[in-house]
Amino acid sequence: MLQGAFRDGEGQIHRGLVTLPFPLFNSVAWTVPKEEHSVEIDPPEKTKAQRAVALLLKQFGTPSPGLLVRVRSNIPIGYGLGSSTADVIAALTSAATALGIRLSSAELLRLAVRAEQASDGTMFNSRAVLAAHREGFLIEDFARPLPPIGLISINCCPDSPLLTLDFPPARYEAAEIDHFDDLRRTLRRAIVEADQALLAKVGTESALINQRYLPQPSLLDILDIAHANGALGIQVAHSGRMVGLILPANLDRFDRPVSAIMGGVQELGIVPMFISRLQ
């Protein structure tokens, strides 16, 4: 919903983001004992999850037990849906439970960033947070969920997935960092007042700033469709190719604004997905 660079209480600048929960996709994990005194991840290509569990054992000084952690996910990779973070959190939570270790959300964030290099704030569930996603701490905890919204989610470039670490972090200008601080204040107000329109303003302005650094195909056309049909604004995944058109939370799939937007998006050659309510 919001991604940029933000000042802390001492004026230091940190890269940070506010994650929009996406309930249709998830990762799950379960842990079973095995005879060999080692930790195995299934499938083995989920190397970040493997690294995270190894870091968990090292942090808590736990001897390597015989564990098999199975991770399963329906999250597409490379489109900004947080697939690797979801795998890491699922694996960590499952392994920790098996070992009798209690992990806070803050500890999950720190371990995830160490395992992935860049993570997001999904481990805080519905609580809105501004996470320093490359450093592993919270810049701000808003202590409440984002206002409820409807969403039309689209993959604006399905043939070109993009992994977070494949492109360099944006080098924001000073004026843009000032703008991000303004958006952070606006987001704080949107959360306190449960104001969908203010939330959409934050998402739209964040998306337009980041369009300079990670261009999304057809973004301005998508924004025109949003404005012409009563959408509140847009939001863009912090990496990858997912774009969301933000709608009032009370709209149904068959309401005119929804059908008009979905038709307009389809004319761009993009397949939309309507989600009736996100929070």
Short mmCIF file of C-alpha atoms in Angstrom, two decimals:
data_model
loop_
_atom_site.label_atom_id
_atom_site.label_comp_id
_atom_site.label_asym_id
_atom_site.label_seq_id
_atom_site.Cartn_x
_atom_site.Cartn_y
_atom_site.Cartn_z
CA MET A 1 0.00 0.00 0.00
CA LEU A 2 2.86 2.36 0.81
CA GLN A 3 6.52 1.91 -0.06
CA GLY A 4 9.33 4.41 0.20
CA ALA A 5 11.95 5.88 2.50
CA PHE A 6 11.00 7.29 5.89
CA ARG A 7 12.63 9.22 8.72
CA ASP A 8 12.78 7.77 12.21
CA GLY A 9 12.64 9.79 15.43
CA GLU A 10 16.30 10.73 15.08
CA GLY A 11 16.01 11.82 11.46
CA GLN A 12 17.69 8.71 10.04
CA ILE A 13 16.19 7.46 6.78
CA HIS A 14 15.06 3.85 6.37
CA ARG A 15 13.41 2.02 3.52
CA GLY A 16 9.98 0.86 4.60
CA LEU A 17 6.63 -0.44 3.45
CA VAL A 18 3.08 -1.04 4.59
CA THR A 19 1.74 -4.38 3.36
CA LEU A 20 -1.81 -4.88 2.07
CA PRO A 21 -3.12 -8.29 3.22
CA PHE A 22 -4.24 -10.57 0.39
CA PRO A 23 -6.39 -13.41 1.77
CA LEU A 24 -6.74 -15.54 -1.36
CA PHE A 25 -3.13 -16.73 -1.28
CA ASN A 26 -1.17 -18.30 1.55
CA SER A 27 1.58 -20.69 2.56
CA VAL A 28 1.19 -23.44 5.13
CA ALA A 29 3.79 -25.65 6.80
CA TRP A 30 3.87 -28.62 9.11
CA THR A 31 6.80 -30.23 10.87
CA VAL A 32 7.35 -33.93 11.45
CA PRO A 33 10.23 -35.69 13.24
CA LYS A 34 12.79 -37.72 11.33
CA GLU A 35 15.60 -39.99 12.40
CA GLU A 36 18.53 -38.02 10.99
CA HIS A 37 19.67 -35.14 13.21
CA SER A 38 19.21 -32.46 10.56
CA VAL A 39 16.57 -30.06 9.32
CA GLU A 40 15.10 -30.74 5.90
CA ILE A 41 12.73 -28.51 3.93
CA ASP A 42 10.30 -29.99 1.44
CA PRO A 43 10.38 -28.96 -1.36
CA PRO A 44 14.16 -28.33 -1.26
CA GLU A 45 14.00 -25.34 -3.62
CA LYS A 46 12.45 -23.26 -0.83
CA THR A 47 15.95 -22.28 0.25
CA LYS A 48 14.91 -19.11 2.09
CA ALA A 49 12.64 -21.14 4.34
CA GLN A 50 15.53 -23.56 4.95
CA ARG A 51 17.81 -20.64 5.85
CA ALA A 52 15.19 -19.18 8.19
CA VAL A 53 14.80 -22.40 10.17
CA ALA A 54 18.59 -22.72 10.45
CA LEU A 55 18.72 -19.16 11.81
CA LEU A 56 15.96 -20.01 14.29
CA LEU A 57 17.95 -22.94 15.66
CA LYS A 58 21.11 -20.86 15.88
CA GLN A 59 19.38 -17.94 17.61
CA PHE A 60 17.81 -20.10 20.31
CA GLY A 61 20.83 -22.38 20.72
CA THR A 62 18.77 -25.43 19.90
CA PRO A 63 20.72 -28.56 18.90
CA SER A 64 19.83 -29.63 15.38
CA PRO A 65 16.99 -32.12 15.88
CA GLY A 66 15.61 -34.40 13.24
CA LEU A 67 12.93 -32.28 11.59
CA LEU A 68 11.22 -32.35 8.23
CA VAL A 69 9.39 -29.09 7.49
CA ARG A 70 6.94 -29.38 4.62
CA VAL A 71 5.88 -26.09 3.01
CA ARG A 72 2.99 -25.77 0.57
CA SER A 73 1.80 -22.59 -1.11
CA ASN A 74 -0.64 -21.38 -3.76
CA ILE A 75 1.16 -18.03 -4.17
CA PRO A 76 2.56 -17.25 -7.64
CA ILE A 77 6.26 -16.37 -7.53
CA GLY A 78 7.64 -13.10 -8.85
CA TYR A 79 4.53 -10.92 -8.89
CA GLY A 80 4.80 -9.03 -5.61
CA LEU A 81 2.49 -11.27 -3.59
CA GLY A 82 5.02 -12.01 -0.87
CA SER A 83 5.52 -15.68 -1.74
CA SER A 84 8.94 -16.11 -0.15
CA THR A 85 7.99 -14.25 3.03
CA ALA A 86 4.86 -16.38 3.39
CA ASP A 87 6.97 -19.54 3.01
CA VAL A 88 9.49 -18.29 5.57
CA ILE A 89 6.85 -17.34 8.14
CA ALA A 90 5.00 -20.63 7.70
CA ALA A 91 8.22 -22.64 8.10
CA LEU A 92 9.41 -20.64 11.10
CA THR A 93 6.07 -20.84 12.88
CA SER A 94 5.76 -24.58 12.30
CA ALA A 95 9.33 -25.40 13.34
CA ALA A 96 9.13 -23.14 16.40
CA THR A 97 5.90 -24.79 17.52
CA ALA A 98 7.47 -28.24 17.13
CA LEU A 99 10.43 -27.14 19.26
CA GLY A 100 8.35 -25.39 21.93
CA ILE A 101 9.67 -21.94 20.96
CA ARG A 102 7.36 -18.92 21.10
CA LEU A 103 8.13 -16.30 18.46
CA SER A 104 6.73 -12.77 18.50
CA SER A 105 5.84 -11.00 15.27
CA ALA A 106 8.89 -8.75 15.75
CA GLU A 107 11.15 -11.82 16.04
CA LEU A 108 9.59 -13.30 12.91
CA LEU A 109 10.32 -10.07 11.04
CA ARG A 110 13.97 -10.05 12.12
CA LEU A 111 14.48 -13.69 11.16
CA ALA A 112 12.68 -13.25 7.84
CA VAL A 113 14.86 -10.30 6.83
CA ARG A 114 18.02 -12.20 7.77
CA ALA A 115 16.86 -15.16 5.67
CA GLU A 116 15.52 -13.19 2.69
CA GLN A 117 17.43 -9.86 2.73
CA ALA A 118 14.11 -8.13 2.03
CA SER A 119 10.79 -9.12 3.60
CA ASP A 120 7.43 -7.50 4.38
CA GLY A 121 5.04 -7.12 7.31
CA THR A 122 2.68 -10.04 6.74
CA MET A 123 3.66 -11.66 10.06
CA PHE A 124 1.73 -8.89 11.86
CA ASN A 125 -1.48 -10.28 10.32
CA SER A 126 -4.20 -7.61 10.05
CA ARG A 127 -2.30 -5.02 12.11
CA ALA A 128 -0.98 -2.19 9.93
CA VAL A 129 2.73 -1.57 10.41
CA LEU A 130 5.44 0.38 8.61
CA ALA A 131 8.21 -2.21 8.44
CA ALA A 132 11.85 -1.54 7.64
CA HIS A 133 11.78 -4.49 5.28
CA ARG A 134 15.54 -4.60 4.63
CA GLU A 135 16.60 -4.02 8.25
CA GLY A 136 14.08 -6.07 10.21
CA PHE A 137 12.36 -3.66 12.60
CA LEU A 138 9.22 -1.53 12.78
CA ILE A 139 9.46 2.13 11.89
CA GLU A 140 5.89 2.58 13.13
CA ASP A 141 3.16 0.34 14.51
CA PHE A 142 -0.24 1.82 13.68
CA ALA A 143 -1.83 -0.69 16.11
CA ARG A 144 -4.99 -1.01 14.02
CA PRO A 145 -5.92 -2.63 10.71
CA LEU A 146 -6.11 -0.72 7.46
CA PRO A 147 -9.61 0.55 6.60
CA PRO A 148 -11.69 -2.10 4.79
CA ILE A 149 -11.68 -1.78 1.00
CA GLY A 150 -12.78 -3.64 -2.09
CA LEU A 151 -10.13 -4.48 -4.66
CA ILE A 152 -9.82 -5.42 -8.30
CA SER A 153 -6.45 -7.11 -8.52
CA ILE A 154 -4.59 -7.47 -11.82
CA ASN A 155 -1.27 -8.82 -12.96
CA CYS A 156 -0.24 -6.14 -15.42
CA CYS A 157 2.66 -8.15 -16.86
CA PRO A 158 2.10 -11.89 -16.33
CA ASP A 159 4.87 -12.88 -18.75
CA SER A 160 7.54 -10.93 -16.84
CA PRO A 161 7.78 -12.00 -13.20
CA LEU A 162 10.24 -10.02 -11.12
CA LEU A 163 12.04 -11.08 -7.94
CA THR A 164 12.71 -8.46 -5.26
CA LEU A 165 16.48 -8.90 -5.22
CA ASP A 166 16.76 -8.77 -9.02
CA PHE A 167 16.56 -4.99 -9.15
CA PRO A 168 18.40 -2.33 -7.13
CA PRO A 169 16.54 -0.38 -4.41
CA ALA A 170 15.16 2.96 -5.57
CA ARG A 171 17.35 6.00 -4.95
CA TYR A 172 14.65 8.44 -3.89
CA GLU A 173 15.18 12.17 -4.18
CA ALA A 174 14.94 14.42 -1.12
CA ALA A 175 11.59 15.82 -2.24
CA GLU A 176 10.22 12.30 -2.62
CA ILE A 177 11.33 11.38 0.89
CA ASP A 178 9.52 14.48 2.18
CA HIS A 179 6.46 13.32 0.24
CA PHE A 180 6.68 9.87 1.82
CA ASP A 181 6.69 11.46 5.27
CA ASP A 182 3.52 13.34 4.30
CA LEU A 183 1.94 10.10 3.06
CA ARG A 184 2.83 8.39 6.32
CA ARG A 185 0.94 11.09 8.23
CA THR A 186 -2.00 10.75 5.84
CA LEU A 187 -1.99 6.99 6.31
CA ARG A 188 -1.99 7.41 10.08
CA ARG A 189 -5.09 9.59 9.80
CA ALA A 190 -6.76 7.17 7.34
CA ILE A 191 -6.30 4.32 9.81
CA VAL A 192 -7.58 6.27 12.83
CA GLU A 193 -10.61 7.57 10.91
CA ALA A 194 -11.16 4.33 8.92
CA ASP A 195 -11.17 6.52 5.80
CA GLN A 196 -11.06 4.48 2.59
CA ALA A 197 -10.56 7.51 0.35
CA LEU A 198 -7.52 8.69 2.31
CA LEU A 199 -6.08 5.19 2.20
CA ALA A 200 -6.53 5.13 -1.57
CA LYS A 201 -4.84 8.54 -1.86
CA VAL A 202 -1.80 7.11 -0.08
CA GLY A 203 -1.72 4.04 -2.31
CA THR A 204 -2.08 6.07 -5.50
CA GLU A 205 0.61 8.62 -4.70
CA SER A 206 3.01 5.91 -3.54
CA ALA A 207 2.40 4.00 -6.78
CA LEU A 208 3.09 7.07 -8.92
CA ILE A 209 6.36 7.85 -7.13
CA ASN A 210 7.56 4.27 -7.51
CA GLN A 211 6.53 4.17 -11.16
CA ARG A 212 9.73 6.13 -11.82
CA TYR A 213 11.85 3.31 -10.42
CA LEU A 214 9.91 0.15 -11.29
CA PRO A 215 7.58 1.01 -14.20
CA GLN A 216 4.39 -1.03 -14.41
CA PRO A 217 3.00 -1.46 -17.94
CA SER A 218 -0.29 0.34 -18.59
CA LEU A 219 -0.35 1.89 -15.10
CA LEU A 220 -1.60 5.28 -16.28
CA ASP A 221 -4.27 3.60 -18.43
CA ILE A 222 -5.34 1.60 -15.38
CA LEU A 223 -5.48 4.78 -13.30
CA ASP A 224 -7.64 6.46 -15.98
CA ILE A 225 -10.06 3.51 -15.85
CA ALA A 226 -10.16 3.79 -12.06
CA HIS A 227 -10.93 7.51 -12.10
CA ALA A 228 -13.56 7.18 -14.83
CA ASN A 229 -15.55 4.52 -13.01
CA GLY A 230 -15.66 5.54 -9.38
CA ALA A 231 -12.66 3.69 -7.98
CA LEU A 232 -10.97 5.41 -5.06
CA GLY A 233 -7.43 4.92 -6.35
CA ILE A 234 -4.79 2.27 -6.96
CA GLN A 235 -2.03 0.42 -5.14
CA VAL A 236 1.00 -1.40 -6.51
CA ALA A 237 2.96 -4.33 -5.09
CA HIS A 238 6.31 -3.25 -3.63
CA SER A 239 7.99 -5.62 -6.08
CA GLY A 240 6.58 -7.70 -8.87
CA ARG A 241 3.70 -6.85 -11.18
CA MET A 242 0.45 -6.76 -9.18
CA VAL A 243 -1.73 -3.65 -9.34
CA GLY A 244 -4.93 -3.18 -7.36
CA LEU A 245 -7.80 -0.81 -8.08
CA ILE A 246 -9.18 0.31 -4.73
CA LEU A 247 -12.97 0.38 -4.34
CA PRO A 248 -15.45 1.17 -1.56
CA ALA A 249 -15.79 -1.91 0.64
CA ASN A 250 -19.56 -2.18 0.16
CA LEU A 251 -19.51 -2.81 -3.59
CA ASP A 252 -20.60 -6.16 -5.00
CA ARG A 253 -19.26 -7.96 -8.07
CA PHE A 254 -22.40 -7.01 -10.03
CA ASP A 255 -22.41 -3.30 -9.16
CA ARG A 256 -21.90 -1.02 -12.15
CA PRO A 257 -18.50 0.45 -11.12
CA VAL A 258 -17.06 -3.04 -10.65
CA SER A 259 -18.31 -4.39 -13.96
CA ALA A 260 -17.23 -1.21 -15.79
CA ILE A 261 -13.72 -1.34 -14.35
CA MET A 262 -13.33 -5.04 -15.05
CA GLY A 263 -14.50 -4.50 -18.62
CA GLY A 264 -12.08 -1.62 -19.12
CA VAL A 265 -9.18 -3.63 -17.76
CA GLN A 266 -10.05 -6.56 -20.02
CA GLU A 267 -9.89 -4.21 -23.01
CA LEU A 268 -6.23 -3.64 -22.10
CA GLY A 269 -5.70 -7.39 -22.48
CA ILE A 270 -5.45 -7.96 -18.72
CA VAL A 271 -7.48 -10.48 -16.72
CA PRO A 272 -8.85 -8.89 -13.51
CA MET A 273 -9.78 -10.55 -10.20
CA PHE A 274 -12.43 -8.97 -7.96
CA ILE A 275 -12.09 -9.26 -4.19
CA SER A 276 -15.15 -8.02 -2.32
CA ARG A 277 -13.50 -6.92 0.91
CA LEU A 278 -9.98 -6.62 2.25
CA GLN A 279 -8.87 -5.59 5.72
#
